[in-house]
Short mmCIF file of C-alpha atoms in Angstrom, two decimals:
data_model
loop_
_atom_site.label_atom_id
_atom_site.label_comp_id
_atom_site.label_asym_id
_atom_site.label_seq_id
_atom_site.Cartn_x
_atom_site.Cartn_y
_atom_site.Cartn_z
CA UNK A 275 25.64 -4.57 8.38
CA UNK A 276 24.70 -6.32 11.65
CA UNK A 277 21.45 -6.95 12.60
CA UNK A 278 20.49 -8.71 16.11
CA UNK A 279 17.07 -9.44 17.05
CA UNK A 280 15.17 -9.48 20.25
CA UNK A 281 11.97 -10.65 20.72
CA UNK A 282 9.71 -8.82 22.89
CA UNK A 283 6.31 -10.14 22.52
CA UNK A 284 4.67 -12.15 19.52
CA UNK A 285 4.01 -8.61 17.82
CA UNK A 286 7.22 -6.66 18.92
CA UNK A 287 10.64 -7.28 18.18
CA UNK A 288 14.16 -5.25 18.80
CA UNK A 289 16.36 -4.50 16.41
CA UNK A 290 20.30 -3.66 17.34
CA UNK A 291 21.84 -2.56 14.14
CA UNK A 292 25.23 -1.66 13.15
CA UNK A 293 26.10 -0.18 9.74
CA UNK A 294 29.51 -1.06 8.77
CA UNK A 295 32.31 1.85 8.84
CA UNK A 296 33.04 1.54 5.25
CA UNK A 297 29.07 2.06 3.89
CA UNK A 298 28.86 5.05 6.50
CA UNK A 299 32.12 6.47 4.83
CA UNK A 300 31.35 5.96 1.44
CA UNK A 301 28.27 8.27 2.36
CA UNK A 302 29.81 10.99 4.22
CA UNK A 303 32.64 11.27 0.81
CA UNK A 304 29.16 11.43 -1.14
CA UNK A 305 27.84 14.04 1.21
CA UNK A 306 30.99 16.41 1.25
CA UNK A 307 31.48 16.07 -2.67
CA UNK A 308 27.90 16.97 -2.79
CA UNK A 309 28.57 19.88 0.01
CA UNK A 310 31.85 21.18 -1.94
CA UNK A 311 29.84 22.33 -5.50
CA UNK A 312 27.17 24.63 -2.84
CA UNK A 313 28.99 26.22 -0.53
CA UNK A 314 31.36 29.20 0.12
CA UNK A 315 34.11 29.50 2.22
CA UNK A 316 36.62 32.62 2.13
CA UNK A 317 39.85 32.30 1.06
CA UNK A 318 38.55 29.40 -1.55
CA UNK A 319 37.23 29.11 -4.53
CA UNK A 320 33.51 27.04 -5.09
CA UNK A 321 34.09 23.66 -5.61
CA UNK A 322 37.50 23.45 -4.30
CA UNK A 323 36.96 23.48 -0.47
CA UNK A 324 39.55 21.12 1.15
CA UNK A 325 37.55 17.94 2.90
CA UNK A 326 39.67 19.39 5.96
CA UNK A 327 38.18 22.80 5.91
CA UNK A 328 34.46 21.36 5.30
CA UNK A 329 34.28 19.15 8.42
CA UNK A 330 35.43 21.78 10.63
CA UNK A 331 32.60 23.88 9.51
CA UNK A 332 29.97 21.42 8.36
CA UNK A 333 30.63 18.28 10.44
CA UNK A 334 28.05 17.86 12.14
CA UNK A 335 25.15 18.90 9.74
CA UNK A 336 26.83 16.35 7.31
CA UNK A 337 26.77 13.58 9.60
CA UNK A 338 23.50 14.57 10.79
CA UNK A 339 22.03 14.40 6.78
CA UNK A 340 24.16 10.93 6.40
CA UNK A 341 21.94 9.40 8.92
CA UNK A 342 19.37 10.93 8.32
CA UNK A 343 19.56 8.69 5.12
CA UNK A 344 21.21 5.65 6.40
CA UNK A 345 19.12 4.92 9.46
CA UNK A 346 15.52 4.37 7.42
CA UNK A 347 17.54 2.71 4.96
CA UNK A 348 19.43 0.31 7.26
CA UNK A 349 16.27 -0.21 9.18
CA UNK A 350 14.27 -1.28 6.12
CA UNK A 351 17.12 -3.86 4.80
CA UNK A 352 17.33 -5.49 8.20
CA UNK A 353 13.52 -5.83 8.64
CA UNK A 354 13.59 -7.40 4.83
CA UNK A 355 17.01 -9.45 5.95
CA UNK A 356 14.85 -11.16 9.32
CA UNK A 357 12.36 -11.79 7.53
CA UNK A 358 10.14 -9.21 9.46
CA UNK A 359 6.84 -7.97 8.27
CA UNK A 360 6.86 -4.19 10.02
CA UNK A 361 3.52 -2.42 10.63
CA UNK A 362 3.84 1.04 11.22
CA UNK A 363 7.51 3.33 12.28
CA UNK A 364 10.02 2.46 14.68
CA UNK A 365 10.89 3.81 18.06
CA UNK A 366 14.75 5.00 17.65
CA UNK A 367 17.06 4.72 20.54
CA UNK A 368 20.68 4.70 21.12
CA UNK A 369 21.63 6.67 18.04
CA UNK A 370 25.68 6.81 18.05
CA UNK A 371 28.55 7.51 15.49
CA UNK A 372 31.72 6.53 16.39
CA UNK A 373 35.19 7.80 16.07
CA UNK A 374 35.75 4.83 13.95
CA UNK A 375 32.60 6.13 12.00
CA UNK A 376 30.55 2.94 12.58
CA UNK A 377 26.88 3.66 12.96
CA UNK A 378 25.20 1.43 15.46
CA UNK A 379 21.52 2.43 16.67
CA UNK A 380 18.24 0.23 18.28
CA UNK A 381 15.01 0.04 16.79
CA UNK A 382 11.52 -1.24 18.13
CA UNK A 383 9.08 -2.03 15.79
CA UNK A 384 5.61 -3.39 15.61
CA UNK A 385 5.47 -6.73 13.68
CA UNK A 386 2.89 -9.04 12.16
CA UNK A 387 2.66 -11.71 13.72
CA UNK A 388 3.81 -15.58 12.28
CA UNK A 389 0.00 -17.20 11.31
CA UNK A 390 0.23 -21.11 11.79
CA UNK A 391 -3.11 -21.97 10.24
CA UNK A 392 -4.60 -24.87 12.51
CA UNK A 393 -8.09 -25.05 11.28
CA UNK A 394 -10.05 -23.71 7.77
CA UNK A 395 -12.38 -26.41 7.09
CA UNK A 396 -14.29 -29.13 7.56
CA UNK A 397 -17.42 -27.33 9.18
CA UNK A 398 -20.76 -27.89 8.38
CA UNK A 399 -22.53 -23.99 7.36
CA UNK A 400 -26.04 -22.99 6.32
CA UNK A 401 -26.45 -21.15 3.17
CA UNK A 402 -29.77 -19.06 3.27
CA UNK A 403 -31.12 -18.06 -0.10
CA UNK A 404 -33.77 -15.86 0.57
CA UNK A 405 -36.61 -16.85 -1.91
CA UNK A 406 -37.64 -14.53 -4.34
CA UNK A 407 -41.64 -14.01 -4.29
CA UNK A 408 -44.29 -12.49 -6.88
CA UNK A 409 -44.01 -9.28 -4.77
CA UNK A 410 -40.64 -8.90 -5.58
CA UNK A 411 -40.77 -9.32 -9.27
CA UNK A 412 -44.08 -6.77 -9.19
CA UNK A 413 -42.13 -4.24 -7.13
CA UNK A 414 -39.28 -3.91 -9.39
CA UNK A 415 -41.46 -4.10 -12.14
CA UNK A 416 -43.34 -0.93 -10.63
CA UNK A 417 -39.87 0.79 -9.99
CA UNK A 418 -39.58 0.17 -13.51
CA UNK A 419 -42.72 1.75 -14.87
CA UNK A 420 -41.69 4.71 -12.45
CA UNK A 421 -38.27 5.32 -14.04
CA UNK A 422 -40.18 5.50 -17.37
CA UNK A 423 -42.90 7.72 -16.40
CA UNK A 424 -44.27 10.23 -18.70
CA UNK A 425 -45.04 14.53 -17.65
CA UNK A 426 -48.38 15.55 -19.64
CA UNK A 427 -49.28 18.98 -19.26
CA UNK A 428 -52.91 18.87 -17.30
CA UNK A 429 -55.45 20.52 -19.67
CA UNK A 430 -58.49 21.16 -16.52
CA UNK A 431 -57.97 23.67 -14.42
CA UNK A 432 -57.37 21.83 -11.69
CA UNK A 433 -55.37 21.72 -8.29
CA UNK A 434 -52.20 20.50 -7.25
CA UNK A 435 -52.77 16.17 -6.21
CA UNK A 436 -50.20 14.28 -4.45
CA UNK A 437 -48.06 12.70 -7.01
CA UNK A 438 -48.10 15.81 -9.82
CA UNK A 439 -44.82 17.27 -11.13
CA UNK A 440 -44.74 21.51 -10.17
CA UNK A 441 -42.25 23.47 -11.35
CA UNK A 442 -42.36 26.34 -8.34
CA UNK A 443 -40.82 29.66 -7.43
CA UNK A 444 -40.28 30.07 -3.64
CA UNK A 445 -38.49 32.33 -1.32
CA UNK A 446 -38.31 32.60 2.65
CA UNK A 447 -39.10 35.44 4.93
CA UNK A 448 -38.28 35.81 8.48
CA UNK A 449 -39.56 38.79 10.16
CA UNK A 450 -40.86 40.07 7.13
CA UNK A 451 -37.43 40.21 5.45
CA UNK A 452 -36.19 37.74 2.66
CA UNK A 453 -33.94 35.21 4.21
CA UNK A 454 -30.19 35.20 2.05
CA UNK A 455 -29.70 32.53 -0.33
CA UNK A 456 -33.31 31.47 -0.21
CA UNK A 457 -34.52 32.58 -3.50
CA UNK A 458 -35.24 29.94 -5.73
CA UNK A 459 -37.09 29.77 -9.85
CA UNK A 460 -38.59 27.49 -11.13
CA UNK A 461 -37.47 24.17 -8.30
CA UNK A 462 -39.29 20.98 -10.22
CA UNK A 463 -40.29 18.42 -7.71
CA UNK A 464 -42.70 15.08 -7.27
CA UNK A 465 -45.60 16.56 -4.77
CA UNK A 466 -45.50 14.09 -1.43
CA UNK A 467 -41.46 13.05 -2.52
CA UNK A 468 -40.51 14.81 0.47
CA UNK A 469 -37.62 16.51 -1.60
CA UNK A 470 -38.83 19.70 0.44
CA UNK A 471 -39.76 20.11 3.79
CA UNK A 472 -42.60 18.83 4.73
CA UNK A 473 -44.79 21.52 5.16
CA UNK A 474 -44.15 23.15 1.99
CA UNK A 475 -44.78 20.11 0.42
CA UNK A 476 -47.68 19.83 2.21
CA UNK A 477 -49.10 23.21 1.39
CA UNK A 478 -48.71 22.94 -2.58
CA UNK A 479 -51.76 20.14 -2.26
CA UNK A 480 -54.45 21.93 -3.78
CA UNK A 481 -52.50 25.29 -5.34
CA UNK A 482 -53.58 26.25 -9.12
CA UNK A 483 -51.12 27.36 -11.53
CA UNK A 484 -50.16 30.90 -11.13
CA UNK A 485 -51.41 30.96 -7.63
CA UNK A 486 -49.18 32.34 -4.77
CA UNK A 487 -48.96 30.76 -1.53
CA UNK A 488 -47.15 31.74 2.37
CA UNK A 489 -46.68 28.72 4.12
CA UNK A 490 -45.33 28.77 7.49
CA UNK A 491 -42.29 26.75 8.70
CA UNK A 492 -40.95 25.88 12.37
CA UNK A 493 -37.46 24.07 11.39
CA UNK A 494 -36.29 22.11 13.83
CA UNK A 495 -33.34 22.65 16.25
CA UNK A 496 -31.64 19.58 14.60
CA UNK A 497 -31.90 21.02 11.02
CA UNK A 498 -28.79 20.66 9.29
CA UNK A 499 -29.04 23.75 7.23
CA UNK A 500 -27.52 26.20 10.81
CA UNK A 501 -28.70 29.31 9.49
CA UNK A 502 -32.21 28.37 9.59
CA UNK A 503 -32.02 25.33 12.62
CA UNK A 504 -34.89 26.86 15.41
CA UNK A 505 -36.13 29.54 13.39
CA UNK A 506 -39.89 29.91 12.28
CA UNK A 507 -39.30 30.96 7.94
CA UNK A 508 -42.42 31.93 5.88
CA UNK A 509 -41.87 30.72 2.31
CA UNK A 510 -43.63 32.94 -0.24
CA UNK A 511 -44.71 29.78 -2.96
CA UNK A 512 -45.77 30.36 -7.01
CA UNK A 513 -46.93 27.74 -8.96
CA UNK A 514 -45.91 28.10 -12.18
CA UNK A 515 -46.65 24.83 -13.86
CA UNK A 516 -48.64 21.39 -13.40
CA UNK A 517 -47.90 18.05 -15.17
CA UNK A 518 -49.30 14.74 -14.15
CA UNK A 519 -47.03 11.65 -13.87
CA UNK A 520 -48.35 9.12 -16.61
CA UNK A 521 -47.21 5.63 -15.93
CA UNK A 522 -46.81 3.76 -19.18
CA UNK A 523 -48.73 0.84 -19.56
CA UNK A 524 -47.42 -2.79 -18.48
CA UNK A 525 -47.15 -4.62 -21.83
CA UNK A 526 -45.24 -5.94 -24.47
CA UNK A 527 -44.40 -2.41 -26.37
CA UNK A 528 -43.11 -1.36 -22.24
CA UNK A 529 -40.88 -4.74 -22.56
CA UNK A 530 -39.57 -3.57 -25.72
CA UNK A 531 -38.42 -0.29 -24.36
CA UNK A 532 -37.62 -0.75 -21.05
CA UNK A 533 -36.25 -4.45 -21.11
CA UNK A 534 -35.07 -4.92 -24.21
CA UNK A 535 -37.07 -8.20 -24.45
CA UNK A 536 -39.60 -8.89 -27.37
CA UNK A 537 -42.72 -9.80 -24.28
CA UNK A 538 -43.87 -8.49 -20.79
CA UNK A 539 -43.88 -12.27 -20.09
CA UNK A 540 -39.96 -11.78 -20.90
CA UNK A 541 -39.76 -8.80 -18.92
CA UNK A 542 -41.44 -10.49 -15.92
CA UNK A 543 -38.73 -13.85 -16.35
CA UNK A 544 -35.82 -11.33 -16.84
CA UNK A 545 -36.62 -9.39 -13.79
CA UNK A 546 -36.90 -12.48 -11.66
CA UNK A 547 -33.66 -13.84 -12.72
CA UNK A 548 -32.06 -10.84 -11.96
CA UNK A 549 -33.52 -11.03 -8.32
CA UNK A 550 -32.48 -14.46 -8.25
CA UNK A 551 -29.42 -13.76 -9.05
CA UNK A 552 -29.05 -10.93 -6.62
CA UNK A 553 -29.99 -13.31 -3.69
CA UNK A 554 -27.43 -15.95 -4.78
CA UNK A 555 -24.71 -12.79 -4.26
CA UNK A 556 -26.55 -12.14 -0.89
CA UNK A 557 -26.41 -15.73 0.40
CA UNK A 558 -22.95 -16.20 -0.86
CA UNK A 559 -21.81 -12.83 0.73
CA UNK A 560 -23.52 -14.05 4.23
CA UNK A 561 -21.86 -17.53 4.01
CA UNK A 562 -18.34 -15.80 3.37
CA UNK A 563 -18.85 -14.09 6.59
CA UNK A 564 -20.06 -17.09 8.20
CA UNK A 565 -16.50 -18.63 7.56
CA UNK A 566 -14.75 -15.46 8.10
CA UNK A 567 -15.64 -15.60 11.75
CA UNK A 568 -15.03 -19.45 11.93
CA UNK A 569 -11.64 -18.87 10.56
CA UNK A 570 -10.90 -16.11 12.99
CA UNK A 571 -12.73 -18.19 16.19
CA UNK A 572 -10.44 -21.34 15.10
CA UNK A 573 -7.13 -19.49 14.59
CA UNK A 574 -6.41 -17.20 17.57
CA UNK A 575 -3.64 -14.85 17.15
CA UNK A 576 -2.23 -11.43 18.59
CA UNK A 577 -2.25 -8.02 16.37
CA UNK A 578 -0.10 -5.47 16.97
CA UNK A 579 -1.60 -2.51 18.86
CA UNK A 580 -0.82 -0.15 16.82
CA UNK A 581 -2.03 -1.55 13.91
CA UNK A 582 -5.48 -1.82 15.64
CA UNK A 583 -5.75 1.89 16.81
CA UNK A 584 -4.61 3.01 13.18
CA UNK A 585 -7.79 0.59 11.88
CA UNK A 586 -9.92 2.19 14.53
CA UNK A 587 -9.06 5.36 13.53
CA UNK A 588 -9.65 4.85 10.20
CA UNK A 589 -12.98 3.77 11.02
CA UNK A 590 -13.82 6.82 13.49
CA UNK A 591 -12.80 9.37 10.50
CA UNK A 592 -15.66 7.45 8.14
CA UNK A 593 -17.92 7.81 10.59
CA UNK A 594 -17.76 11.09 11.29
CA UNK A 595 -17.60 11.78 7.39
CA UNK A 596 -20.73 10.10 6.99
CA UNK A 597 -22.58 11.59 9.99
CA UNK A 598 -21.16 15.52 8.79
CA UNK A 599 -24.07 16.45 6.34
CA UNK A 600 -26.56 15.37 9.20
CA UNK A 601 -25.10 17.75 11.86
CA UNK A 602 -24.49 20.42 9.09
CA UNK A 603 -21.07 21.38 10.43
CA UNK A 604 -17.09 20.60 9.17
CA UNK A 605 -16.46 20.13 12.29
CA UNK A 606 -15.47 16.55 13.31
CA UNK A 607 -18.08 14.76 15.55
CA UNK A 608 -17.23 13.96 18.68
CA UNK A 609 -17.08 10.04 19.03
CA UNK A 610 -17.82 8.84 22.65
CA UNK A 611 -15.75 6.14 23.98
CA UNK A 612 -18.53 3.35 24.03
CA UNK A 613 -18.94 4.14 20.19
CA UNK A 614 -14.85 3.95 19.85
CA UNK A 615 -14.52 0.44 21.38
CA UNK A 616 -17.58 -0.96 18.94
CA UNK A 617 -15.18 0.56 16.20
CA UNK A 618 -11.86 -0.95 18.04
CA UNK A 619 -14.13 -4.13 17.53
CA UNK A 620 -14.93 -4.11 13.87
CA UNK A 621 -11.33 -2.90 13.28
CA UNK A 622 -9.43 -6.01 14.79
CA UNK A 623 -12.57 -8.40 13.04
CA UNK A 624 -11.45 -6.20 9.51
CA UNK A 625 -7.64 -6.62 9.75
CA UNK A 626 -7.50 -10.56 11.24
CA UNK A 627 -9.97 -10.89 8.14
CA UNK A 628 -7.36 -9.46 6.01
CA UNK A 629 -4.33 -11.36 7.28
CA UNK A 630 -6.30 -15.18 7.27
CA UNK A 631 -7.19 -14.45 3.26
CA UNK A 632 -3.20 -13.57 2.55
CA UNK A 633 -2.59 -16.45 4.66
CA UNK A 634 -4.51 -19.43 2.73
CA UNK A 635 -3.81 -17.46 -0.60
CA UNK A 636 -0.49 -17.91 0.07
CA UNK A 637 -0.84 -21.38 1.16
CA UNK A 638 -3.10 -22.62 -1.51
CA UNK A 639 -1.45 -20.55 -4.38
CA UNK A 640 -4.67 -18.80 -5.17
CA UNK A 641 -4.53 -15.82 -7.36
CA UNK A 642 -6.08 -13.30 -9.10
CA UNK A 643 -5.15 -12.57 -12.86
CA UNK A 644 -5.71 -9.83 -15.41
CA UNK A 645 -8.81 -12.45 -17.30
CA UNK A 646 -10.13 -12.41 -13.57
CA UNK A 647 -10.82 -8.80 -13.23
CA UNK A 648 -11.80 -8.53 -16.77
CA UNK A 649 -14.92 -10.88 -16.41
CA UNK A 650 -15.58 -9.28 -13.28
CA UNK A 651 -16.08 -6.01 -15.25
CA UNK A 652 -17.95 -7.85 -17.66
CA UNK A 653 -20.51 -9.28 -14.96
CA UNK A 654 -20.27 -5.28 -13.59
CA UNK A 655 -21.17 -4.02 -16.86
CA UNK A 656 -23.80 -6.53 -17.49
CA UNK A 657 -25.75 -5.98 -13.97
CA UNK A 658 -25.43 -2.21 -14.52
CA UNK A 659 -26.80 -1.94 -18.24
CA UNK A 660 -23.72 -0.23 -19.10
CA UNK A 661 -20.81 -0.34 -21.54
CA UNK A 662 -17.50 -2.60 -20.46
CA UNK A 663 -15.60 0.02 -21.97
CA UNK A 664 -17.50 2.66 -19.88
CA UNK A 665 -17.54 0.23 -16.56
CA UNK A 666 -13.42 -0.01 -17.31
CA UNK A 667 -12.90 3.58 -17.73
CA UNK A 668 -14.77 4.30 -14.67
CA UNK A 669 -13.19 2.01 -12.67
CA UNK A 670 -9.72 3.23 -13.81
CA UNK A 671 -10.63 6.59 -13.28
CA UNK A 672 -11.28 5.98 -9.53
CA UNK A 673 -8.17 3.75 -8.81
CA UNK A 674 -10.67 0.80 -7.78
CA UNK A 675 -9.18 -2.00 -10.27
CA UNK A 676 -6.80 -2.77 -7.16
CA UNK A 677 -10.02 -2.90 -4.59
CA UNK A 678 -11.66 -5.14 -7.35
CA UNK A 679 -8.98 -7.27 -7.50
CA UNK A 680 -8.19 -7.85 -3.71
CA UNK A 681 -11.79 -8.30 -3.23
CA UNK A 682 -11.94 -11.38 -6.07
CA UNK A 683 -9.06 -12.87 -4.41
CA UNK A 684 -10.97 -12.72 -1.15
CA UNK A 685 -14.15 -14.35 -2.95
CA UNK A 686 -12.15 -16.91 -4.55
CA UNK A 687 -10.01 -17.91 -1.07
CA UNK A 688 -13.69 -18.25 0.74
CA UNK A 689 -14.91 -20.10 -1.89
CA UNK A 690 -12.21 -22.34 -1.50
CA UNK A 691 -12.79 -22.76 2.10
CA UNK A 692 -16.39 -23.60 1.49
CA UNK A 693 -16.01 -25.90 -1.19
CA UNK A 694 -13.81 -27.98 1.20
CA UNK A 695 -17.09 -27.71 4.03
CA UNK A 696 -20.38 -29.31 3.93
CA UNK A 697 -22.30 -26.48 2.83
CA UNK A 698 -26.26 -26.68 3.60
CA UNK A 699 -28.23 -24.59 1.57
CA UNK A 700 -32.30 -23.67 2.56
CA UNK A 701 -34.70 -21.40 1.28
CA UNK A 702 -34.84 -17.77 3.47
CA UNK A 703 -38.28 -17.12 3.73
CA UNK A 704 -39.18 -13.35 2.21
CA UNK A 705 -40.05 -11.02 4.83
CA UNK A 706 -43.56 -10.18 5.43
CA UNK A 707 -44.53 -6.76 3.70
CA UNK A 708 -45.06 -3.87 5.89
CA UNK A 709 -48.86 -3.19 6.99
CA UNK A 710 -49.93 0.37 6.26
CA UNK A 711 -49.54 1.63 9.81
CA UNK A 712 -46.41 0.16 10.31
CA UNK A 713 -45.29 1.92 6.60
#
């Protein structure tokens, strides 16, 4: 095979290739053997159709299927031949067989472009470690007591506070007539969670058990649920039961059950650890980015087009995924152009990101082994309260030991890079708590 290159821009190149008359012969013999055992020709028997008698009636769909297979296949030997790293599919152009039954055709392909590394290190970076405060520790330890919370059945006869557990039966009316689908028994829910709408949650605040309630709703234009977006629904309400949320006390026996520590004392050192911890992985996260973008500022290089609009792309189709439940429709959101190009933005920071890490991997021999991802499911595991065996499964399950894995080597090549900076590290200070009206 021949194979000359033309180079039409750092991230473009043009490939004139030439398959040699012998390989494009030994296919077509392959083709007609194959063509002989499935087709029927008068006047001879299956399997014994004379070559002769096959090209005159299947030429040219048999040289069609022959390069059908040798064109992709010549391609992707010459790009591995040059050298080339391809991104996306060739343009094909000047597709000929010959008499001689040489197959010569041009391709133009995106390419990767050659990264000569100029600068990635030496600079002197800020680590912030945001500080972890009393408030903190006492917040977690409240989310904590919440996850642990105990339903007592009230004894008073009493009504519905802010904060009780209901078990409720509801159904909506609109014009007098039940709206479809809106019958629900016995829906359990926090009173003042906001897991309903608002003004049904509202309106169970001072119900009794047994008691039946209407309670008017406007839903909004925007509401997500189409059938009922705009429309005023009366929701016919039943209490059917009342428990109180019991917080268990905040002492050793709680440490015990909920920390699996012997004192509260423990519980209170564990739980700040754990925060500490979590800000280290926040600071180090931030610093990686830090050098990220010094890496990319320092080492300016061309991506092919392409590649950027299929990133883009990419991006656009997550956004509109994540933005579907909100506008309660399948139907793909339209993305306006300013919106695009702050996508087109992110997408060329993502892939340059991508390429520098393979780069100084490569460079620096940096790799990621089996023992690697293993203690990474180990710290996962650990962090989570769960099971490695459970954490490995999982992972497995969802095809995300390759993401863990690229994402290690990406830790461990920034690392790297800041170990050979002068790293600065200061305290973050915690941000102020939120006043009541501002809650």
């Amino acid at each position: 095979m021949k194979v000359e290159v033309q180079e039409l821009g750092s991230c473009e190149r043009r490939l004139e290739i030439e398959v040699a008359p012998e390989s494009v012969q030994k296919e077509l013999d392959q083709a007609y053997r194959e063509l002989a055992k499935r087709v029927s020709i008068r006047g001879f028997r299956k399997g014994k159709i004379p070559r002769a008698v096959l090209e005159r009636y299947h030429r040219s769909s048999v040289e069609d299927e022959v390069m059908q297979k040798l064109i992709p296949d010549s391609f992707q030997q010459a790009v591995k031949d040059q050298g080339l790293r391809a991104v996306g599919q060739p343009k094909l152009d000047d597709i000929n067989l010959d008499e001689a039954k040489a197959l010569r055709f041009t391709a133009t392909v995106e390419v990767l472009p050659e990264l000569n590394l100029q600068t990635s290190s030496g600079w002197d970076l800020t680590k912030e470690v945001r500080v972890v405060t009393e408030a903190d520790v006492e917040r977690e330890l409240q989310e904590l007591q919440n996850r642990h919370v105990s339903l007592v059945a009230i004894e008073e006869d009493r009504p519905v506070q802010e904060g009780d557990y209901v078990l409720i039966n509801f159904e909506g009316f609109r014009d007098g007539q039940p709206v479809q689908g809106s019958k629900t028994e016995n829906y359990a829910l926090v009173v003042g969670a906001k897991s309903v709408v608002e003004s049904v949650d509202r309106g169970l605040v001072g119900m009794r058990k047994g008691e039946v309630r209407e309670i008017p709703v406007q839903f909004p234009e925007t509401y997500q649920n189409r059938a009922m977006a705009g429309q005023e629904v009366t929701f016919r309400v039943t209490v059917n039961e009342i428990k109180e949320r019991v917080l268990p006390a905040l002492n050793d026996e709680f440490a015990k059950e909920a920390g699996g520590v012997d004192t509260f004392a423990e519980l209170q050192a564990k739980i700040r650890q754990s925060q500490e911890a979590v800000a280290e992985r926040e600071a180090r996260r931030a610093l990686h980015e830090v050098i990220v973008s010094r890496l990319i500022e320092a080492n300016p290089f061309e991506l092919p087009p392409g590649m950027i609009e299929a990133e883009t792309d990419t991006l656009v189709e997550d956004l509109q995924r994540q933005l579907r439940p909100q506008q309660g429709s399948d139907a793909p959101l339209q993305i306006t152009e300013e919106i695009r190009q702050q996508l087109r933005g992110q997408a060329i920071t993502r892939i340059k990101r991508e390429l520098l890490i393979d780069e100084l991997a490569k460079r620096e021999g940096l790799t990621v082994d089996d023992a690697d991802v293993e203690a990474e499911l180990k710290r996962l595991a650990e962090r989570t309260d769960q099971r490695l065996e459970y954490i490995r499964r999982q992972m497995e399950q969802a095809g995300a030991l390759g993401s863990i894995r690229h994402n290690l080597l990406a830790d461990k090549v920034l690392d790297f890079v800041a170990a050979r900076c002068t790293v600065t590290e200061v305290s973050k200070p915690a941000e102020p708590e939120p006043s009541p009206t501002e809650a």
